[in-house]
Amino acid sequence: MSRPKNQNYKSHGSSKGKEREQRASIRFKTTLMNTLTDVLRNRPGWVEVKDEGEWDFYWCDVSWLRENFDHTYMDDHVRISHFRNHYELTRKNYMVKNLKRFRRQLEREAGKLEAAKCDFFPKTFEMPCEYHLFVEEFRKHPGITWIMKPVARSQGKGIFLFRRLKDIMDWRKGTAGKKFTSLEAQPVRAAAATANPSGTHDARSSDDQKDELPVENYVAQRYIENPYLIGGRKFDLRVYVLVMSYLPLRAWLYRDGFARFSNTRFTLSSIDDQYVHLTNVAVQKTSPDYHPNKGCKWMLQRFRQYLASKHSPQVVETLFSDMDNIFIKSLQSVQKVIISDKHCFELYGYDILIDQDLKPWLLEVNASPSLTASSQEDYELKTCLLEDTLHVVDMEARLTGKEKRVGGFDLMWNDGPVSREEGAPDLPGMGNFVTNTHLGCVNDRKSQLQQLFRSLQAQKKASS
């Protein structure tokens, strides 16, 4: 997408020329003070730009995007960290709206069996505009638990559970969720006080930096009452997906991630206890008996190994394949509405809940997953994740564009499913087609990167 230069536009990248060629120096800018800052500052050949200086790479927050994107001219090589209307997937109400629309489209075009592959999000109503539809559904299933979530907030703020219509009446009057008021202040204070092992912290609590809404809307969602429990505690999974393009759709899946546990054993007898029902780290670390060194996280490799010890390998493979389906279908649901711009990429944080039947459910997608570390292990994961994100974004123009793996990222979709086997055609149905995803598998990223860049250097020498 090119933009004409005029007096109202700010131009970026121009002093380096427009060609996407190898550059000795990359000028970067960011306002986020966390693990990301460490990674950017330690990257060879990258130079930090302050204030209004010219930049080639900007890891921006969504408020900058909203205010400046349409008034910024960018040369071909320039990259920024969000798509213009990323909120089509990352606002809870828009995500559900797009998934419902995509499901209807699939049913028309491919039949009910294909459409059923979109049945991975709980029954959801936007409030207050779908209030009457919600009441109708509520009365069909008396006694079940529902959860109310503000569409544009994060870290558990504003969430409450309910079983009575009276609670919704109170919410409409602005008095609901008072028992959860501690959520409103505690996570922000705790986030400000929690430092990275590197000694830096977030300038703002940014998981997720949703676009603010002039009038706050909520979603009422059927609460999953039968979550899979480990040690009697509820958890969800944080998984990272990197999208480099929507047209065509080109998406990478990171091998590492983590399970986030509640601090208190699960029970449905107390729906007002945030430490039972909300797994957000920002919430859990305010618990009186939270252990800062132990934390409430498992790495995904540990989680996958635990499941393999409890269930058959086939069951585990099916679960992770079902999660792959969630990533792809959710991206496809917004593929035609996201403004796909060659300057943009997006690192999404997916939140997945697994129930007792080992069915994965999509809770939400974050456009600004927290990059502040809660432990040394968490810091190392996020450092590697961000280093590999920058390798894939490839400001240095070292990659050929044909890579199926870069560090911990595996290319899972490239205008179609990608085969795990090297040299195999990327067409499902051709023999034993296995998708190129390795979530929770061994992440030997260091040796892979060494081999990759040695191979690229050898190719460059041979061609010259």
CSV table of N, CA and C in Angstrom, one decimal, residues 32-153:
chain,number,residue,atom,x,y,z
A,32,LEU,N,7.8,0.3,24.3
A,32,LEU,CA,7.6,-0.7,25.3
A,32,LEU,C,8.9,-1.0,26.1
A,33,MET,N,8.9,-0.8,27.4
A,33,MET,CA,10.1,-1.1,28.1
A,33,MET,C,10.0,-2.4,28.8
A,34,ASN,N,10.4,-3.5,28.1
A,34,ASN,CA,10.4,-4.8,28.7
A,34,ASN,C,11.4,-5.7,28.0
A,35,THR,N,11.1,-7.0,28.0
A,35,THR,CA,12.0,-7.9,27.3
A,35,THR,C,12.3,-7.5,25.9
A,36,LEU,N,11.3,-6.9,25.2
A,36,LEU,CA,11.5,-6.5,23.8
A,36,LEU,C,12.6,-5.5,23.7
A,37,THR,N,12.7,-4.5,24.6
A,37,THR,CA,13.7,-3.5,24.5
A,37,THR,C,15.1,-4.2,24.6
A,38,ASP,N,15.3,-5.2,25.5
A,38,ASP,CA,16.5,-5.9,25.6
A,38,ASP,C,16.9,-6.5,24.3
A,39,VAL,N,15.9,-7.2,23.7
A,39,VAL,CA,16.2,-7.9,22.4
A,39,VAL,C,16.6,-7.0,21.3
A,40,LEU,N,15.9,-5.9,21.2
A,40,LEU,CA,16.1,-4.9,20.1
A,40,LEU,C,17.5,-4.3,20.3
A,41,ARG,N,17.8,-3.9,21.5
A,41,ARG,CA,19.1,-3.2,21.8
A,41,ARG,C,20.3,-4.2,21.6
A,42,ASN,N,20.1,-5.5,21.8
A,42,ASN,CA,21.2,-6.4,21.7
A,42,ASN,C,21.4,-7.0,20.3
A,43,ARG,N,20.5,-6.6,19.4
A,43,ARG,CA,20.5,-7.2,18.0
A,43,ARG,C,21.7,-6.5,17.2
A,44,PRO,N,22.6,-7.3,16.7
A,44,PRO,CA,23.7,-6.7,16.0
A,44,PRO,C,23.3,-5.8,14.8
A,45,GLY,N,23.9,-4.6,14.7
A,45,GLY,CA,23.6,-3.7,13.6
A,45,GLY,C,22.3,-2.9,13.8
A,46,TRP,N,21.6,-3.1,14.9
A,46,TRP,CA,20.4,-2.3,15.1
A,46,TRP,C,20.7,-1.1,16.0
A,47,VAL,N,20.1,0.0,15.6
A,47,VAL,CA,20.4,1.3,16.3
A,47,VAL,C,19.1,1.9,16.8
A,48,GLU,N,19.0,2.3,18.1
A,48,GLU,CA,17.8,2.8,18.6
A,48,GLU,C,17.6,4.3,18.2
A,49,VAL,N,16.3,4.6,17.8
A,49,VAL,CA,16.0,6.0,17.5
A,49,VAL,C,15.0,6.5,18.5
A,50,LYS,N,15.3,7.7,18.9
A,50,LYS,CA,14.4,8.4,19.9
A,50,LYS,C,13.5,9.4,19.3
A,51,ASP,N,12.4,9.7,20.0
A,51,ASP,CA,11.5,10.8,19.6
A,51,ASP,C,11.1,10.7,18.2
A,52,GLU,N,11.3,11.8,17.4
A,52,GLU,CA,10.8,11.8,16.0
A,52,GLU,C,11.8,11.4,15.0
A,53,GLY,N,12.8,10.7,15.4
A,53,GLY,CA,13.9,10.3,14.4
A,53,GLY,C,13.4,9.3,13.4
A,54,GLU,N,14.1,9.3,12.3
A,54,GLU,CA,13.7,8.3,11.2
A,54,GLU,C,14.0,6.9,11.6
A,55,TRP,N,13.0,6.0,11.4
A,55,TRP,CA,13.1,4.6,11.8
A,55,TRP,C,12.8,3.7,10.6
A,56,ASP,N,13.3,2.5,10.6
A,56,ASP,CA,13.0,1.4,9.7
A,56,ASP,C,12.1,0.4,10.2
A,57,PHE,N,12.1,0.2,11.6
A,57,PHE,CA,11.4,-0.8,12.3
A,57,PHE,C,10.8,-0.2,13.5
A,58,TYR,N,9.5,-0.3,13.7
A,58,TYR,CA,8.8,0.3,14.9
A,58,TYR,C,7.9,-0.7,15.5
A,59,TRP,N,8.3,-1.2,16.7
A,59,TRP,CA,7.3,-2.0,17.5
A,59,TRP,C,6.4,-1.1,18.3
A,60,CYS,N,5.3,-0.7,17.7
A,60,CYS,CA,4.5,0.3,18.2
A,60,CYS,C,3.4,-0.2,19.1
A,61,ASP,N,2.7,0.6,19.8
A,61,ASP,CA,1.5,0.2,20.5
A,61,ASP,C,0.3,0.6,19.7
A,62,VAL,N,-0.9,0.1,20.0
A,62,VAL,CA,-2.0,0.3,19.1
A,62,VAL,C,-2.5,1.7,19.2
A,63,SER,N,-2.2,2.5,20.2
A,63,SER,CA,-2.7,3.9,20.2
A,63,SER,C,-1.9,4.7,19.2
A,64,TRP,N,-0.6,4.4,19.0
A,64,TRP,CA,0.1,5.1,17.9
A,64,TRP,C,-0.4,4.7,16.6
A,65,LEU,N,-0.8,3.4,16.4
A,65,LEU,CA,-1.3,3.0,15.2
A,65,LEU,C,-2.6,3.7,14.8
A,66,ARG,N,-3.5,3.8,15.8
A,66,ARG,CA,-4.8,4.5,15.5
A,66,ARG,C,-4.6,5.9,15.1
A,67,GLU,N,-3.6,6.6,15.8
A,67,GLU,CA,-3.5,8.0,15.5
A,67,GLU,C,-2.6,8.4,14.3
A,68,ASN,N,-1.6,7.5,14.0
A,68,ASN,CA,-0.6,7.9,13.0
A,68,ASN,C,-0.5,7.1,11.7
A,69,PHE,N,-1.1,5.9,11.7
A,69,PHE,CA,-0.8,5.0,10.6
A,69,PHE,C,-1.3,5.6,9.2
A,70,ASP,N,-2.4,6.2,9.2
A,70,ASP,CA,-2.9,6.8,8.0
A,70,ASP,C,-2.2,8.0,7.5
A,71,HIS,N,-1.3,8.6,8.4
A,71,HIS,CA,-0.6,9.8,8.0
A,71,HIS,C,0.9,9.5,7.9
A,72,THR,N,1.3,8.3,7.7
A,72,THR,CA,2.7,7.9,7.7
A,72,THR,C,3.0,7.3,6.4
A,73,TYR,N,4.0,7.8,5.7
A,73,TYR,CA,4.5,7.2,4.5
A,73,TYR,C,5.7,6.3,4.8
A,74,MET,N,5.7,5.1,4.3
A,74,MET,CA,6.7,4.1,4.6
A,74,MET,C,7.3,3.5,3.3
A,75,ASP,N,8.7,3.5,3.3
A,75,ASP,CA,9.3,2.9,2.2
A,75,ASP,C,9.1,1.4,2.2
A,76,ASP,N,9.5,0.7,1.2
A,76,ASP,CA,9.2,-0.7,1.0
A,76,ASP,C,9.7,-1.6,2.2
A,77,HIS,N,10.9,-1.3,2.7
A,77,HIS,CA,11.6,-2.1,3.6
A,77,HIS,C,11.1,-1.9,5.1
A,78,VAL,N,10.3,-0.8,5.3
A,78,VAL,CA,9.9,-0.5,6.7
A,78,VAL,C,8.9,-1.5,7.2
A,79,ARG,N,9.0,-1.8,8.5
A,79,ARG,CA,8.0,-2.7,9.1
A,79,ARG,C,7.5,-2.2,10.4
A,80,ILE,N,6.2,-2.4,10.7
A,80,ILE,CA,5.6,-2.1,12.0
A,80,ILE,C,4.9,-3.3,12.6
A,81,SER,N,4.6,-3.3,13.9
A,81,SER,CA,4.2,-4.5,14.6
A,81,SER,C,2.7,-4.8,14.6
A,82,HIS,N,1.9,-4.1,13.9
A,82,HIS,CA,0.5,-4.4,13.9
A,82,HIS,C,-0.1,-4.1,12.6
A,83,PHE,N,-1.2,-4.9,12.3
A,83,PHE,CA,-2.0,-4.5,11.1
A,83,PHE,C,-3.0,-3.4,11.6
A,84,ARG,N,-3.4,-2.6,10.6
A,84,ARG,CA,-4.2,-1.4,10.9
A,84,ARG,C,-5.4,-1.7,11.7
A,85,ASN,N,-6.2,-2.7,11.3
A,85,ASN,CA,-7.5,-3.1,12.0
A,85,ASN,C,-7.3,-4.5,12.7
A,86,HIS,N,-6.2,-4.7,13.4
A,86,HIS,CA,-6.0,-5.9,14.1
A,86,HIS,C,-7.1,-6.3,15.0
A,87,TYR,N,-7.9,-5.3,15.5
A,87,TYR,CA,-9.0,-5.5,16.5
A,87,TYR,C,-10.1,-6.4,15.9
A,88,GLU,N,-10.1,-6.7,14.6
A,88,GLU,CA,-11.1,-7.6,14.1
A,88,GLU,C,-11.0,-9.0,14.6
A,89,LEU,N,-9.8,-9.3,15.1
A,89,LEU,CA,-9.5,-10.6,15.7
A,89,LEU,C,-9.3,-10.5,17.2
A,90,THR,N,-8.8,-9.3,17.7
A,90,THR,CA,-8.4,-9.2,19.1
A,90,THR,C,-9.4,-8.6,20.0
A,91,ARG,N,-10.4,-8.0,19.5
A,91,ARG,CA,-11.5,-7.6,20.4
A,91,ARG,C,-12.5,-8.7,20.5
A,92,LYS,N,-12.9,-9.0,21.7
A,92,LYS,CA,-13.7,-10.2,21.9
A,92,LYS,C,-15.0,-10.3,21.1
A,93,ASN,N,-15.7,-9.1,21.0
A,93,ASN,CA,-17.0,-9.1,20.3
A,93,ASN,C,-16.7,-9.2,18.8
A,94,TYR,N,-15.7,-8.6,18.3
A,94,TYR,CA,-15.4,-8.7,16.8
A,94,TYR,C,-15.0,-10.1,16.4
A,95,MET,N,-14.1,-10.7,17.3
A,95,MET,CA,-13.7,-12.0,17.0
A,95,MET,C,-14.8,-13.0,16.8
A,96,VAL,N,-15.8,-12.9,17.8
A,96,VAL,CA,-16.9,-13.8,17.7
A,96,VAL,C,-17.8,-13.5,16.5
A,97,LYS,N,-18.0,-12.2,16.2
A,97,LYS,CA,-18.8,-11.8,15.1
A,97,LYS,C,-18.2,-12.4,13.8
A,98,ASN,N,-16.9,-12.3,13.6
A,98,ASN,CA,-16.2,-12.8,12.4
A,98,ASN,C,-16.2,-14.3,12.4
A,99,LEU,N,-16.1,-15.0,13.5
A,99,LEU,CA,-16.1,-16.4,13.5
A,99,LEU,C,-17.5,-16.9,13.1
A,100,LYS,N,-18.5,-16.3,13.7
A,100,LYS,CA,-19.9,-16.7,13.3
A,100,LYS,C,-20.2,-16.5,11.8
A,101,ARG,N,-19.7,-15.4,11.3
A,101,ARG,CA,-19.9,-15.1,9.9
A,101,ARG,C,-19.2,-16.1,9.0
A,102,PHE,N,-18.0,-16.4,9.4
A,102,PHE,CA,-17.1,-17.4,8.7
A,102,PHE,C,-17.8,-18.8,8.7
A,103,ARG,N,-18.3,-19.2,9.9
A,103,ARG,CA,-19.0,-20.5,10.0
A,103,ARG,C,-20.2,-20.6,9.1
A,104,ARG,N,-21.0,-19.5,9.0
A,104,ARG,CA,-22.1,-19.5,8.1
A,104,ARG,C,-21.7,-19.6,6.6
A,105,GLN,N,-20.6,-18.9,6.3
A,105,GLN,CA,-20.0,-19.0,4.9
A,105,GLN,C,-19.5,-20.4,4.6
A,106,LEU,N,-18.9,-21.1,5.6
A,106,LEU,CA,-18.4,-22.4,5.3
A,106,LEU,C,-19.6,-23.4,5.1
A,107,GLU,N,-20.6,-23.2,5.9
A,107,GLU,CA,-21.8,-24.1,5.8
A,107,GLU,C,-22.4,-23.9,4.4
A,108,ARG,N,-22.5,-22.7,3.9
A,108,ARG,CA,-23.0,-22.5,2.6
A,108,ARG,C,-22.1,-23.1,1.5
A,109,GLU,N,-20.8,-22.9,1.6
A,109,GLU,CA,-19.9,-23.3,0.5
A,109,GLU,C,-19.4,-24.7,0.6
A,110,ALA,N,-19.3,-25.2,1.9
A,110,ALA,CA,-18.6,-26.5,2.0
A,110,ALA,C,-19.4,-27.5,2.8
A,111,GLY,N,-20.5,-27.1,3.4
A,111,GLY,CA,-21.4,-28.0,4.1
A,111,GLY,C,-21.2,-28.0,5.6
A,112,LYS,N,-22.1,-28.7,6.3
A,112,LYS,CA,-22.1,-28.6,7.8
A,112,LYS,C,-20.9,-29.2,8.4
A,113,LEU,N,-20.3,-30.3,7.8
A,113,LEU,CA,-19.2,-30.9,8.4
A,113,LEU,C,-18.0,-30.0,8.5
A,114,GLU,N,-17.7,-29.2,7.4
A,114,GLU,CA,-16.6,-28.3,7.4
A,114,GLU,C,-16.9,-27.1,8.3
A,115,ALA,N,-18.2,-26.7,8.4
A,115,ALA,CA,-18.6,-25.6,9.2
A,115,ALA,C,-18.4,-25.9,10.7
A,116,ALA,N,-18.6,-27.2,11.0
A,116,ALA,CA,-18.4,-27.7,12.4
A,116,ALA,C,-17.0,-27.5,12.9
A,117,LYS,N,-16.0,-27.4,12.0
A,117,LYS,CA,-14.7,-27.2,12.4
A,117,LYS,C,-14.5,-25.8,13.1
A,118,CYS,N,-15.5,-25.0,13.0
A,118,CYS,CA,-15.4,-23.6,13.7
A,118,CYS,C,-16.1,-23.7,15.1
A,119,ASP,N,-16.5,-24.8,15.5
A,119,ASP,CA,-17.2,-24.9,16.8
A,119,ASP,C,-16.2,-25.0,17.9
A,120,PHE,N,-15.4,-24.0,18.1
A,120,PHE,CA,-14.3,-24.0,19.1
A,120,PHE,C,-14.4,-22.8,20.0
A,121,PHE,N,-15.5,-22.1,20.0
A,121,PHE,CA,-15.6,-20.9,20.9
A,121,PHE,C,-17.0,-21.1,21.6
A,122,PRO,N,-17.1,-20.7,22.9
A,122,PRO,CA,-18.3,-20.9,23.7
A,122,PRO,C,-19.4,-20.0,23.1
A,123,LYS,N,-20.7,-20.4,23.4
A,123,LYS,CA,-21.8,-19.6,23.0
A,123,LYS,C,-21.7,-18.2,23.6
A,124,THR,N,-21.7,-17.2,22.7
A,124,THR,CA,-21.4,-15.8,23.1
A,124,THR,C,-22.4,-14.8,22.6
A,125,PHE,N,-22.7,-13.8,23.4
A,125,PHE,CA,-23.6,-12.7,23.0
A,125,PHE,C,-23.0,-11.4,23.4
A,126,GLU,N,-23.1,-10.4,22.4
A,126,GLU,CA,-22.6,-9.1,22.7
A,126,GLU,C,-23.6,-8.3,23.5
A,127,MET,N,-23.1,-7.7,24.5
A,127,MET,CA,-24.0,-6.9,25.4
A,127,MET,C,-23.7,-5.4,25.3
A,128,PRO,N,-24.7,-4.5,25.3
A,128,PRO,CA,-26.1,-4.8,25.6
A,128,PRO,C,-26.9,-5.1,24.3
A,129,CYS,N,-26.3,-5.1,23.1
A,129,CYS,CA,-27.1,-5.1,21.9
A,129,CYS,C,-27.8,-6.5,21.6
A,130,GLU,N,-27.2,-7.6,22.2
A,130,GLU,CA,-27.9,-8.9,22.0
A,130,GLU,C,-28.5,-9.4,23.3
A,131,TYR,N,-28.8,-8.4,24.2
A,131,TYR,CA,-29.4,-8.8,25.5
A,131,TYR,C,-30.6,-9.7,25.4
A,132,HIS,N,-31.5,-9.4,24.5
A,132,HIS,CA,-32.8,-10.2,24.5
A,132,HIS,C,-32.5,-11.6,23.9
A,133,LEU,N,-31.5,-11.7,23.0
A,133,LEU,CA,-31.1,-13.0,22.5
A,133,LEU,C,-30.5,-13.8,23.7
A,134,PHE,N,-29.7,-13.1,24.4
A,134,PHE,CA,-29.0,-13.8,25.6
A,134,PHE,C,-30.1,-14.3,26.6
A,135,VAL,N,-31.0,-13.5,26.9
A,135,VAL,CA,-32.1,-13.8,27.9
A,135,VAL,C,-32.8,-15.1,27.4
A,136,GLU,N,-33.1,-15.1,26.1
A,136,GLU,CA,-33.8,-16.3,25.5
A,136,GLU,C,-32.9,-17.6,25.8
A,137,GLU,N,-31.6,-17.5,25.5
A,137,GLU,CA,-30.7,-18.6,25.7
A,137,GLU,C,-30.6,-19.0,27.1
A,138,PHE,N,-30.5,-17.9,28.0
A,138,PHE,CA,-30.3,-18.1,29.4
A,138,PHE,C,-31.4,-19.0,30.0
A,139,ARG,N,-32.7,-18.6,29.5
A,139,ARG,CA,-33.8,-19.3,30.1
A,139,ARG,C,-34.0,-20.8,29.6
A,140,LYS,N,-33.3,-21.1,28.5
A,140,LYS,CA,-33.3,-22.5,28.0
A,140,LYS,C,-32.5,-23.4,28.9
A,141,HIS,N,-31.5,-22.8,29.5
A,141,HIS,CA,-30.5,-23.6,30.3
A,141,HIS,C,-30.3,-23.0,31.7
A,142,PRO,N,-31.4,-23.1,32.5
A,142,PRO,CA,-31.3,-22.5,33.9
A,142,PRO,C,-30.2,-23.2,34.7
A,143,GLY,N,-29.5,-22.4,35.5
A,143,GLY,CA,-28.6,-23.0,36.5
A,143,GLY,C,-27.2,-23.1,36.0
A,144,ILE,N,-26.9,-22.9,34.7
A,144,ILE,CA,-25.5,-22.9,34.2
A,144,ILE,C,-24.8,-21.6,34.5
A,145,THR,N,-23.5,-21.7,34.4
A,145,THR,CA,-22.7,-20.5,34.8
A,145,THR,C,-22.3,-19.7,33.5
A,146,TRP,N,-22.4,-18.4,33.6
A,146,TRP,CA,-22.0,-17.5,32.5
A,146,TRP,C,-20.9,-16.6,32.9
A,147,ILE,N,-20.1,-16.1,32.0
A,147,ILE,CA,-19.0,-15.2,32.3
A,147,ILE,C,-19.2,-13.9,31.5
A,148,MET,N,-19.0,-12.8,32.2
A,148,MET,CA,-19.1,-11.5,31.5
A,148,MET,C,-17.7,-10.9,31.4
A,149,LYS,N,-17.4,-10.5,30.1
A,149,LYS,CA,-16.0,-9.9,29.9
A,149,LYS,C,-16.2,-8.6,29.1
A,150,PRO,N,-15.5,-7.6,29.5
A,150,PRO,CA,-15.4,-6.3,28.7
A,150,PRO,C,-14.7,-6.6,27.4
A,151,VAL,N,-15.1,-6.1,26.3
A,151,VAL,CA,-14.6,-6.5,25.0
A,151,VAL,C,-13.2,-6.0,24.8
A,152,ALA,N,-12.8,-4.9,25.4
A,152,ALA,CA,-11.6,-4.2,25.1
A,152,ALA,C,-10.7,-4.0,26.3
A,153,ARG,N,-10.8,-4.8,27.3
A,153,ARG,CA,-9.9,-4.8,28.4
A,153,ARG,C,-9.2,-6.1,28.5
